[in-house]
GROMACS .gro file of C-alpha atoms in nm:
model
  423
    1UNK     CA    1   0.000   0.000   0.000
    2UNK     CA    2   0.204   0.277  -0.136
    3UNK     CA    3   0.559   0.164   0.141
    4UNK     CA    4   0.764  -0.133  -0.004
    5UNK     CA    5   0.899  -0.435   0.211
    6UNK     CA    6   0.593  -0.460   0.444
    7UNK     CA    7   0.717  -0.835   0.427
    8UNK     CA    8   1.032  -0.805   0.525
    9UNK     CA    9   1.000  -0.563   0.825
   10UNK     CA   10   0.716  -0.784   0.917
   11UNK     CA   11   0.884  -1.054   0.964
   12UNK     CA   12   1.260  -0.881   1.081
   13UNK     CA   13   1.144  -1.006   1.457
   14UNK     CA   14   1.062  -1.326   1.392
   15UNK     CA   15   1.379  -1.413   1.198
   16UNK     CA   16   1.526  -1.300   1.439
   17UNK     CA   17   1.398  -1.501   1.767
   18UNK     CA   18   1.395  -1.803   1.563
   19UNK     CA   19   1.766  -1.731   1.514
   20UNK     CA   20   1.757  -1.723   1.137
   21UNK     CA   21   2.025  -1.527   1.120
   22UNK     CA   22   2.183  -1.485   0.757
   23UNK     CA   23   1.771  -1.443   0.654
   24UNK     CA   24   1.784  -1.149   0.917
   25UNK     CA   25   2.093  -1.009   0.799
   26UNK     CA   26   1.993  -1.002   0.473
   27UNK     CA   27   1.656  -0.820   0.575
   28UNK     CA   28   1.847  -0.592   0.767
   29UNK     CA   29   2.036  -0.506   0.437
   30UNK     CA   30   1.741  -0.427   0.272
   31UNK     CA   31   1.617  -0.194   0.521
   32UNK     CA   32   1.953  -0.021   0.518
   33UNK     CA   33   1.955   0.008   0.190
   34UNK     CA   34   1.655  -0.034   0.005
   35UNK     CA   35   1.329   0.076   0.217
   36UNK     CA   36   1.215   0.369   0.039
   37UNK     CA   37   0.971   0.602   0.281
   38UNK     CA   38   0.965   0.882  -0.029
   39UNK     CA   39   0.687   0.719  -0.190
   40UNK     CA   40   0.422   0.825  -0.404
   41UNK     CA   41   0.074   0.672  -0.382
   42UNK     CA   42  -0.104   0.681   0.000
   43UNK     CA   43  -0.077   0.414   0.286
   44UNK     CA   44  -0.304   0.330   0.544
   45UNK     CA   45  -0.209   0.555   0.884
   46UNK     CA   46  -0.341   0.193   1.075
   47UNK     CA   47  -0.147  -0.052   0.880
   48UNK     CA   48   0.212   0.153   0.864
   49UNK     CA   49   0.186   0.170   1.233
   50UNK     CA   50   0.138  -0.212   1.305
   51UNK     CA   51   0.349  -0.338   1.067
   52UNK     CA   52   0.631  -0.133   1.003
   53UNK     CA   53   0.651   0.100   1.293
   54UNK     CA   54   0.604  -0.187   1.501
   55UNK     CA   55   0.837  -0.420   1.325
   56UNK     CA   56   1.076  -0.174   1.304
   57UNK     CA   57   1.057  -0.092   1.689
   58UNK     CA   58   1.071  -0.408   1.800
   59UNK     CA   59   1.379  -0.472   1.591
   60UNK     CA   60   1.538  -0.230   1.734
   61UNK     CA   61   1.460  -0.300   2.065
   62UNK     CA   62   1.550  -0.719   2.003
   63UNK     CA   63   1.888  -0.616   1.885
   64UNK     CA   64   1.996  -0.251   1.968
   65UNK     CA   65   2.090  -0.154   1.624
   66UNK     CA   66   2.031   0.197   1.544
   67UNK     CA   67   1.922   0.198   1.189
   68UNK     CA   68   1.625   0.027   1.296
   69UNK     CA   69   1.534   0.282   1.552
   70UNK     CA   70   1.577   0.573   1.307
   71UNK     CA   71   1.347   0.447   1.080
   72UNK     CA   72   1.107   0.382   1.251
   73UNK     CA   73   1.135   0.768   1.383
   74UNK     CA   74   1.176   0.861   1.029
   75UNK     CA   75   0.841   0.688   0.915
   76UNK     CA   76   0.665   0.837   1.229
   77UNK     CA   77   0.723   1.197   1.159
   78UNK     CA   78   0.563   1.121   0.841
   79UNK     CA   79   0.241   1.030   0.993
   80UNK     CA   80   0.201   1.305   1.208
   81UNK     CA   81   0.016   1.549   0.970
   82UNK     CA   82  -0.298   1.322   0.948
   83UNK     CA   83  -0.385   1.391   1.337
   84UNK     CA   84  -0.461   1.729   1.183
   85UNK     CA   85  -0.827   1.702   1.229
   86UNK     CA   86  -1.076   1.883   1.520
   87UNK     CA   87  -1.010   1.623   1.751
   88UNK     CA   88  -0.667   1.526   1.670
   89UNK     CA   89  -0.832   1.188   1.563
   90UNK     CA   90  -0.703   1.078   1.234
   91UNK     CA   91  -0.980   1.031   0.920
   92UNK     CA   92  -1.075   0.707   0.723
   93UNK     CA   93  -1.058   0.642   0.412
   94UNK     CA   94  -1.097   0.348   0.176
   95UNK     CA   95  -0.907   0.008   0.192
   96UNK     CA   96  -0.742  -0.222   0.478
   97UNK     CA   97  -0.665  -0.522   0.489
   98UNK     CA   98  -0.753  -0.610   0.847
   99UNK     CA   99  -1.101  -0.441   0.786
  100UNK     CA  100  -1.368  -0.621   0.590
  101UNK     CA  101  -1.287  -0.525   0.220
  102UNK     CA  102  -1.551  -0.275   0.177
  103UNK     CA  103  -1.443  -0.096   0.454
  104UNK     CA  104  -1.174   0.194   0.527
  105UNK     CA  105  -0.840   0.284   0.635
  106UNK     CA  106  -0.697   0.590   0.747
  107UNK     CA  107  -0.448   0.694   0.423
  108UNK     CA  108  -0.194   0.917   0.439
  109UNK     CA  109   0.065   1.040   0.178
  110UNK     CA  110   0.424   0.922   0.276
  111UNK     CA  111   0.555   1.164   0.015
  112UNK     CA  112   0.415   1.498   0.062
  113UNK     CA  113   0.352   1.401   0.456
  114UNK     CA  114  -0.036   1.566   0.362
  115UNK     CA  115  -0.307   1.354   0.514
  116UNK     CA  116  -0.594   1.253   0.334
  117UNK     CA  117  -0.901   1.356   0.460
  118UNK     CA  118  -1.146   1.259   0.175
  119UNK     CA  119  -1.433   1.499   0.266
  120UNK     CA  120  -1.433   1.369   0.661
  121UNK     CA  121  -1.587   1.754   0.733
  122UNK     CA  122  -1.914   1.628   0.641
  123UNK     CA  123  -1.989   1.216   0.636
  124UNK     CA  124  -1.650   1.031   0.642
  125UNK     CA  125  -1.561   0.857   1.006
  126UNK     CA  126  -1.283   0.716   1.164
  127UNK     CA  127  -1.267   0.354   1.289
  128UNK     CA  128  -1.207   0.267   1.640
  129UNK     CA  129  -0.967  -0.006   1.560
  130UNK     CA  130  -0.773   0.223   1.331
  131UNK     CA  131  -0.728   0.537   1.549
  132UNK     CA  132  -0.740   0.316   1.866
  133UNK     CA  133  -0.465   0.093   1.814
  134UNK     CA  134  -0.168   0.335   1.796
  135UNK     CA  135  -0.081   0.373   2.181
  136UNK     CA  136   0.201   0.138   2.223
  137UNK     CA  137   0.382   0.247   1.888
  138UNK     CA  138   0.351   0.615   1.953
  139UNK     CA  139   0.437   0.619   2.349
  140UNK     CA  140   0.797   0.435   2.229
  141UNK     CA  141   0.800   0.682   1.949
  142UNK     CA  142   0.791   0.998   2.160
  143UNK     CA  143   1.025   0.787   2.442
  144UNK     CA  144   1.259   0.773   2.140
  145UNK     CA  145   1.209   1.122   2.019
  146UNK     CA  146   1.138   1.277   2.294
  147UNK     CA  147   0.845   1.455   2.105
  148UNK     CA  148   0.515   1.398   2.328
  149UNK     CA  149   0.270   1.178   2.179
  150UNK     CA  150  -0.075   1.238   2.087
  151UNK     CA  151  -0.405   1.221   2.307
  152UNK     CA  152  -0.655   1.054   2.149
  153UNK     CA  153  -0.810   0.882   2.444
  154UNK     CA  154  -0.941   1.205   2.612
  155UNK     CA  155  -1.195   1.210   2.353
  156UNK     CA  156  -1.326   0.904   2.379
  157UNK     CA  157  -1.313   0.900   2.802
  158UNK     CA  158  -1.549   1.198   2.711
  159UNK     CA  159  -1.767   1.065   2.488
  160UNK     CA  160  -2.094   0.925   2.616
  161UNK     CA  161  -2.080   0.558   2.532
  162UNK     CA  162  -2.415   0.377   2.465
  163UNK     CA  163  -2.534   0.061   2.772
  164UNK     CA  164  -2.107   0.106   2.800
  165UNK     CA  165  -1.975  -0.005   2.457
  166UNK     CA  166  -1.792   0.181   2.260
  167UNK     CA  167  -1.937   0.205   1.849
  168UNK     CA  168  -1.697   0.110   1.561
  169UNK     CA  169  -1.725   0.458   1.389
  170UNK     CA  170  -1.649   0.808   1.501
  171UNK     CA  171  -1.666   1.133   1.379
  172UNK     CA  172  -1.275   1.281   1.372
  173UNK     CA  173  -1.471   1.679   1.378
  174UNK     CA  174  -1.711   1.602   1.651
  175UNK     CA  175  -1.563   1.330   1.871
  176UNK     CA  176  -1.893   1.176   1.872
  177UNK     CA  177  -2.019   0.872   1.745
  178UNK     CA  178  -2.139   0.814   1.376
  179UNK     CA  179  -2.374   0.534   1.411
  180UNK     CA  180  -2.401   0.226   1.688
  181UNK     CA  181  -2.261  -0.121   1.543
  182UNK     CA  182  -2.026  -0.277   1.809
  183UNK     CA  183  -1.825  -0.548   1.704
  184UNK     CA  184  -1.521  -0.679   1.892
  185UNK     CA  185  -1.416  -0.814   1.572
  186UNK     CA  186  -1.345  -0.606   1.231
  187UNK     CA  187  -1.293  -0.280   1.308
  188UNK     CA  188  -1.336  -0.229   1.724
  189UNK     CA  189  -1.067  -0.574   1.797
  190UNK     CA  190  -0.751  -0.400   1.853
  191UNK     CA  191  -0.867  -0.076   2.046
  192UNK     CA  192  -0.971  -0.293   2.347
  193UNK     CA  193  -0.670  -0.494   2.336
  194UNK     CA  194  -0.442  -0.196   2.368
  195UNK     CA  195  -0.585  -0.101   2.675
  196UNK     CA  196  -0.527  -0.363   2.823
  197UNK     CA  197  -0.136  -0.348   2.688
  198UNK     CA  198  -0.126   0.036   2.709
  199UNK     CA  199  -0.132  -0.063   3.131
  200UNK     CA  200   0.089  -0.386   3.125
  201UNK     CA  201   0.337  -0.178   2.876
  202UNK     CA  202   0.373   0.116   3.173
  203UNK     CA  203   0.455  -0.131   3.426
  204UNK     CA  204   0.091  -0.108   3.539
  205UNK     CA  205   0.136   0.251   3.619
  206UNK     CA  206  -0.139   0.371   3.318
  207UNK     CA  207  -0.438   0.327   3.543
  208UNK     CA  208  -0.681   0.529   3.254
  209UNK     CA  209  -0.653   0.277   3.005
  210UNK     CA  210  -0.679  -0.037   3.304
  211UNK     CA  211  -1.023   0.120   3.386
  212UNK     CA  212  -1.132   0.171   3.043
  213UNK     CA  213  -1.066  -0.176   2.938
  214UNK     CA  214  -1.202  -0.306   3.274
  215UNK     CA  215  -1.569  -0.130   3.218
  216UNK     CA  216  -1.538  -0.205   2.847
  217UNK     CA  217  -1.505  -0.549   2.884
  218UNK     CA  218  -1.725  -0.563   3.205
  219UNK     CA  219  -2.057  -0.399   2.906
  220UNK     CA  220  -1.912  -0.696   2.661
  221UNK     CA  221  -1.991  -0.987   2.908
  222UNK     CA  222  -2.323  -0.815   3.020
  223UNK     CA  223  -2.426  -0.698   2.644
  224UNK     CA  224  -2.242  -0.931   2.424
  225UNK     CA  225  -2.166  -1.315   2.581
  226UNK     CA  226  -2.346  -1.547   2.478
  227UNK     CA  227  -2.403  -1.936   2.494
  228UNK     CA  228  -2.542  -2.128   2.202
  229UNK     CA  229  -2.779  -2.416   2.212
  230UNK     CA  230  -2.516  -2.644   2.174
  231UNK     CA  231  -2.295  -2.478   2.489
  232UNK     CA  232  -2.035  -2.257   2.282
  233UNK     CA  233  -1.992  -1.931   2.457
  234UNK     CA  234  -1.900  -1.669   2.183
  235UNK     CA  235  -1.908  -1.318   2.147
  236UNK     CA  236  -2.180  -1.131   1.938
  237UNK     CA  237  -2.221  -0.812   1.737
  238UNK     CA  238  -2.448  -0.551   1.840
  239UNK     CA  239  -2.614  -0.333   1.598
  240UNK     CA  240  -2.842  -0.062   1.737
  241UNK     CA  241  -2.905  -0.270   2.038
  242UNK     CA  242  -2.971  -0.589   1.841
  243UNK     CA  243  -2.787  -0.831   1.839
  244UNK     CA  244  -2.632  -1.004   1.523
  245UNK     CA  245  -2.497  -1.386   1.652
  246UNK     CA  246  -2.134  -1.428   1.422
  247UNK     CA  247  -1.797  -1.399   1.542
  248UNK     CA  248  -1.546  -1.306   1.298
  249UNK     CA  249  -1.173  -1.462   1.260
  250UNK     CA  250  -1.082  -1.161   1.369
  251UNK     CA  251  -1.266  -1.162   1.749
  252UNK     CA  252  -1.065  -1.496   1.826
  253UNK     CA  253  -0.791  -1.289   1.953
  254UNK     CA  254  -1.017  -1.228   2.237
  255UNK     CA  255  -0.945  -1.546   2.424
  256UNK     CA  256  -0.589  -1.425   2.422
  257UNK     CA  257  -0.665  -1.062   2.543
  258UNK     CA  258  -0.939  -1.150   2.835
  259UNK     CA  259  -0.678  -1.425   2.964
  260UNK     CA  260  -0.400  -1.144   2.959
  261UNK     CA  261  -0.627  -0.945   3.134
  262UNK     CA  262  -0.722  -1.189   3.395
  263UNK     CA  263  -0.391  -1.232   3.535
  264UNK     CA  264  -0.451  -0.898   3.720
  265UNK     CA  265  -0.805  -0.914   3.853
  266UNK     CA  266  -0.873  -1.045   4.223
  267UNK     CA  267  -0.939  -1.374   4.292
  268UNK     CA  268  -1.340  -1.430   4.159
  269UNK     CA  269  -1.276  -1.198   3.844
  270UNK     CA  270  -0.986  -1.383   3.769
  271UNK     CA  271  -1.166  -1.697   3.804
  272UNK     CA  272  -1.419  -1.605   3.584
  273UNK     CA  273  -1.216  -1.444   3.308
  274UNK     CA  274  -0.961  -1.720   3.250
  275UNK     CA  275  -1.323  -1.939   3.213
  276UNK     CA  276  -1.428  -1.717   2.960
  277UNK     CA  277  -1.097  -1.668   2.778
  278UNK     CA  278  -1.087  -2.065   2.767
  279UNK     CA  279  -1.458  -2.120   2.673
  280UNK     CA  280  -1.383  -1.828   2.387
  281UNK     CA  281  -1.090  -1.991   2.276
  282UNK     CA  282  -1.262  -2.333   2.278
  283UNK     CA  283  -1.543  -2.220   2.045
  284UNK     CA  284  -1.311  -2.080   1.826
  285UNK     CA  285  -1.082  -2.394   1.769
  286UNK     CA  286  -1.458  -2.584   1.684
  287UNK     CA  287  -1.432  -2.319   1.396
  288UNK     CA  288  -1.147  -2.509   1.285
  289UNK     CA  289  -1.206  -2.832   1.368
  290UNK     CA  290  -1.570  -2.820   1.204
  291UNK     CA  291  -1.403  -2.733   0.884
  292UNK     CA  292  -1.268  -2.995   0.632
  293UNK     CA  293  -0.971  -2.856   0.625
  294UNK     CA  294  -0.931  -2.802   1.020
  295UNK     CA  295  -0.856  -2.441   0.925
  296UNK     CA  296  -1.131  -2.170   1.035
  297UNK     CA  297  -1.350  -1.933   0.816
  298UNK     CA  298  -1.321  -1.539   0.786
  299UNK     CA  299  -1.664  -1.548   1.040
  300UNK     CA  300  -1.914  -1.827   1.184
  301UNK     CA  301  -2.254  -1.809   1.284
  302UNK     CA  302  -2.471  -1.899   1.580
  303UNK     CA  303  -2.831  -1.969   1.365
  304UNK     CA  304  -3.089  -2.223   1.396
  305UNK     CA  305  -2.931  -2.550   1.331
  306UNK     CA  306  -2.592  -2.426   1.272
  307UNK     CA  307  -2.265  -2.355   1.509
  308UNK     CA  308  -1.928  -2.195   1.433
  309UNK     CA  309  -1.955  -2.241   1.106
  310UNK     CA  310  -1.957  -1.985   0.830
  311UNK     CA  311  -2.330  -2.002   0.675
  312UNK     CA  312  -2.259  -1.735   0.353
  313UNK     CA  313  -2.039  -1.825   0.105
  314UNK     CA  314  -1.811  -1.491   0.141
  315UNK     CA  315  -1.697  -1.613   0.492
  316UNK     CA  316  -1.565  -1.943   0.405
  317UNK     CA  317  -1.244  -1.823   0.300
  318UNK     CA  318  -0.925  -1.831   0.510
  319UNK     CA  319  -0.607  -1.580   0.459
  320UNK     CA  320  -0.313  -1.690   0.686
  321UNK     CA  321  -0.525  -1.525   0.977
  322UNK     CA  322  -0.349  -1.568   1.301
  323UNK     CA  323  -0.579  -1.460   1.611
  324UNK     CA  324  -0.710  -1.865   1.676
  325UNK     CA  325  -0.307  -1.925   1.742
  326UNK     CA  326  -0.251  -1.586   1.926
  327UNK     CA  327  -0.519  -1.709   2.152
  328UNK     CA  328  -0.361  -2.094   2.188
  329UNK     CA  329  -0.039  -1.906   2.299
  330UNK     CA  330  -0.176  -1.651   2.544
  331UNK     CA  331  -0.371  -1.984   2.714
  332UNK     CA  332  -0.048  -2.191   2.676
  333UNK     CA  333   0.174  -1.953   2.876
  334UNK     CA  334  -0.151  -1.875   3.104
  335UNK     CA  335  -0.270  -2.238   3.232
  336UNK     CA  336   0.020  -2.506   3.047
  337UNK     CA  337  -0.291  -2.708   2.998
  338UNK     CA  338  -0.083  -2.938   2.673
  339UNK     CA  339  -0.444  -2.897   2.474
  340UNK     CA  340  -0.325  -2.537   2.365
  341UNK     CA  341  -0.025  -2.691   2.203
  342UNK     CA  342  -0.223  -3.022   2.057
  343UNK     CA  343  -0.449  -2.731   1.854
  344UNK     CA  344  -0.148  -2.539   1.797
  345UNK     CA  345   0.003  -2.867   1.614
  346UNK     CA  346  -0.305  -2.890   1.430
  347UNK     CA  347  -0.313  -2.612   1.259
  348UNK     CA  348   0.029  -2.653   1.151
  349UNK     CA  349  -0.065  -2.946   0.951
  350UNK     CA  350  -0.353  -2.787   0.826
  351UNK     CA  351  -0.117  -2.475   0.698
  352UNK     CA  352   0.147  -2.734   0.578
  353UNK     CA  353  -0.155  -2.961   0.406
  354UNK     CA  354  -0.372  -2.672   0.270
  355UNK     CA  355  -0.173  -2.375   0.243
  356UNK     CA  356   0.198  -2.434   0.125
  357UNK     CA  357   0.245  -2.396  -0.214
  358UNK     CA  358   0.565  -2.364  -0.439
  359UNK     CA  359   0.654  -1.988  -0.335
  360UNK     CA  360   0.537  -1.997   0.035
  361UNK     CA  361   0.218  -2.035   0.204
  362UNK     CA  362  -0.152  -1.852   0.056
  363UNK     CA  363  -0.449  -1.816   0.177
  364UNK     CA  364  -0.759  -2.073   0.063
  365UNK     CA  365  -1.090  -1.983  -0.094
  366UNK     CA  366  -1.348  -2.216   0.076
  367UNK     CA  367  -1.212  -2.408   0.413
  368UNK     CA  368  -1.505  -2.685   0.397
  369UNK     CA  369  -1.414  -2.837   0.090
  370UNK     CA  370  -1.058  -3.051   0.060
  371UNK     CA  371  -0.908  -2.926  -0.247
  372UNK     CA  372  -0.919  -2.572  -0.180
  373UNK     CA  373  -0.810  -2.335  -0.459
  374UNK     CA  374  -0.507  -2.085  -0.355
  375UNK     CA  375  -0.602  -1.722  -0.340
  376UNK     CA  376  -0.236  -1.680  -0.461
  377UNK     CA  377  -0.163  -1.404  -0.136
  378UNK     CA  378   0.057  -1.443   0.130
  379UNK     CA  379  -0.019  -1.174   0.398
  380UNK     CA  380   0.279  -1.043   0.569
  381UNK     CA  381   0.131  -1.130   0.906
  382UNK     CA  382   0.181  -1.481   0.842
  383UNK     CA  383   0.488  -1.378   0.891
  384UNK     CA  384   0.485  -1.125   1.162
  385UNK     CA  385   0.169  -1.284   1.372
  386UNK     CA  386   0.089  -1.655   1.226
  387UNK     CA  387   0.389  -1.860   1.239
  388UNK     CA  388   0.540  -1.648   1.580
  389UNK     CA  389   0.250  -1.736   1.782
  390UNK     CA  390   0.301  -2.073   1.684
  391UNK     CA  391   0.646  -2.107   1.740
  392UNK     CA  392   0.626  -1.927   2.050
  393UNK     CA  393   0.332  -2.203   2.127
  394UNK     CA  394   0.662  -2.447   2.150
  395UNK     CA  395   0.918  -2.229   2.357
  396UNK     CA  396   1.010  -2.204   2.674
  397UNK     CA  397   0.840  -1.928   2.828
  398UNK     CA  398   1.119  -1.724   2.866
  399UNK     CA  399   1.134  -1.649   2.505
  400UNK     CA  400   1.019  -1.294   2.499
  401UNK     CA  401   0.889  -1.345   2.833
  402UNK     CA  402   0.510  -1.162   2.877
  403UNK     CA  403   0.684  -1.005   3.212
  404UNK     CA  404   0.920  -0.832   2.974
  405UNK     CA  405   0.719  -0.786   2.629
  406UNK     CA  406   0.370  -0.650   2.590
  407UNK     CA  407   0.304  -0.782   2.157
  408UNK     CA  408   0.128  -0.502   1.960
  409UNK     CA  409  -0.145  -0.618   1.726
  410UNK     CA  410   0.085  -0.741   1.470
  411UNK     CA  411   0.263  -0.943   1.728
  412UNK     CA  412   0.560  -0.720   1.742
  413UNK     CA  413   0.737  -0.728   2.068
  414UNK     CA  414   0.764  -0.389   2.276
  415UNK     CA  415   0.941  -0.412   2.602
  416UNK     CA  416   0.732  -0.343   2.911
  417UNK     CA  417   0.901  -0.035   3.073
  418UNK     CA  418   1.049  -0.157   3.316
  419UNK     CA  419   1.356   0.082   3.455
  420UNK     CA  420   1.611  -0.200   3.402
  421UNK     CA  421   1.562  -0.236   3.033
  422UNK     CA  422   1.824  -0.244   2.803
  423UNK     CA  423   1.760  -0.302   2.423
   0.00000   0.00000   0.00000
């Protein structure tokens, strides 16, 4: 989109803690002296931050070496002019890759460092996800710079939120809120799970974003939670105060994020979180396992006389999408109960079965049927987010340790700031 190389800074961290070191090397090369941020076109604000900010970061901070630190400084400076809005909240515009195609992305120009703002003064909105999950990159940005960083959550502590849960679309002029879908899927998933890391990632010293994600997730199990008929707990959308019953690939990082979460509650909130985070992750792996090719759809429904399983033909596809192992990992490291890593072994057969193909691994368009036809795409967070969780699945714990490293939606590793931390 626009930057070059999103592969290889994507996957600069993981070469490097699986000790692929000539591959890293040679990436490190590249970004030396081959990334190009002087490029025409426009990038999405959301995707540049996750990816290569975030890549770049945690490179830097895995290793030490400088040239990954200044350019990920470099690359932040140019997104800086698209805060320029009312609210300081950056606009959306059209086309991500972690949203539902149809859907936006903030763009920016990486060239001319204008943002985009597509006629946001009168209908456009930005998405929660987008403009909520750039905490942990920006704090270790201004750290790094020494520039401060900007204040997006004021707004939305202000803004009235409706029975508690926070809407998937904002307006960047008003600060309020441009309609009332919820979804802790597409488009809200990674706002609520930087909370949550925006505290662990200060040393537990941010108590703001501890109490928004605690009263976030507190209207989620009171408005959201549900049980099928068949005993899967799962997480629904809300729409206006009705309820829609699918879970998309992209809520199965949940599991991962309540269980994180759960680890500092007292006693009977603990208790109950780590049951939910388990029972979450549970229904997702049925996803999988309900699926001939034990790998799970894009979404799945709870209807009449079907359960996680996708019931439309668009959601049967599966692109490389890693949240089901991110959520096997979190509950590996959490509880050691050796299921996490049975499912975890699963899926690799599944990706090495289905998926691998001459050049590397691609997505599949239809997961029920057993001679699924290649989309031809390999995502760069196969890279980044797919194949770390799993090998991280099969460490010892102490490889990037979740005392030490708080992972930012693209599973890049940013160390928890601790005062004895050395990159």
């Amino acid at each position: 989109g626009g930057l070059r190389g999103a592969t290889v800074i994507d996957a600069l961290d993981t070469l490097y803690i699986m000790e692929l070191e000539e591959e890293f090397q040679e990436a490190k090369k590249w970004v030396e002296k081959s990334f190009d941020l002087n490029v025409n076109g426009e990038a999405s604000l959301f995707e540049v931050n996750i990816r290569y900010i975030g890549g770049l970061l945690a490179a830097y901070y895995l290793t030490g070496e400088e040239v990954f630190k200044s350019k990920a400084l470099e690359l932040g400076e140019k997104l800086l002019p698209a805060f320029n809005t009312p609210t300081g909240i950056p606009p959306s515009c059209r086309g991500s890759a972690r949203a539902p195609p149809a859907l936006n992305a903030s763009l920016f120009s990486p060239c001319s460092g204008m943002s985009w703002s597509w006629g946001w003064a009168s209908a456009g909105s930005s998405i929660l996800a987008e403009f909520g999950t750039l905490h942990l990159e920006f704090l270790h940005l201004s750290q790094l710079s020494g520039n401060p960083v900007m204040n997006i959550r004021r707004v939305l502590n202000r803004v009235e939120k409706p029975q508690g849960l926070y809407p998937n679309f904002l307006s960047p002029v008003t600060g309020s809120w441009v309609q009332h879908h919820v979804s802790i899927g597409g488009l809200g998933d990674s706002f609520y799970e930087y909370l949550i890391k925006s505290w662990l990632m200060s040393d537990k010293k941010d108590s703001e974003a501890k109490k928004m994600y605690d009263d976030a997730l507190e209207a989620i199990e009171k408005h959201l939670v549900k049980k099928s008929a068949g005993g899967l707990t799962y997480i629904a959308e809300w729409r206006g105060g009705i309820l829609d019953h699918k879970m998309g690939h992209l809520a199965c990082f949940s599991g991962g994020m309540i269980a994180l979460g759960a680890e500092h509650g007292g006693d009977e909130r603990r208790q109950r979180h780590m049951e939910l985070a388990a029972e979450i992750t549970n229904t997702c792996h049925e996803s999988y396992t309900r699926s001939d090719t034990k790998l799970g759809p894009e979404a799945f429904r709870f209807d009449a006389g079907s359960e996680a399983m996708a019931t439309r033909l668009s959601e049967r596809y599966y692109i490389l999408r890693p949240e089901v192992v991110e959520s096997y990992m979190y509950l590996w490291r959490l509880t050691h109960d050796p299921k996490y890593r049975h499912w975890g072994w699963e899926v690799v057969k599944a990706l090495e079965k289905h998926c691998r193909v001459e050049a590397g691994f691609s997505g599949i368009r239809d997961v029920y049927t057993t001679t699924p036809s290649h989309d031809n795409m390999q995502q760069s967070f196969f890279l980044a987010e797919t194949l770390k969780y799993l090998y991280l699945l099969f460490c010892e714990d102490d490889v990037l340790s979740l005392e030490d490293w708080v992972f930012n939606t693209e599973a890049h590793p940013l160390p928890i700031n601790h005062t004895d931390f050395k990159a």
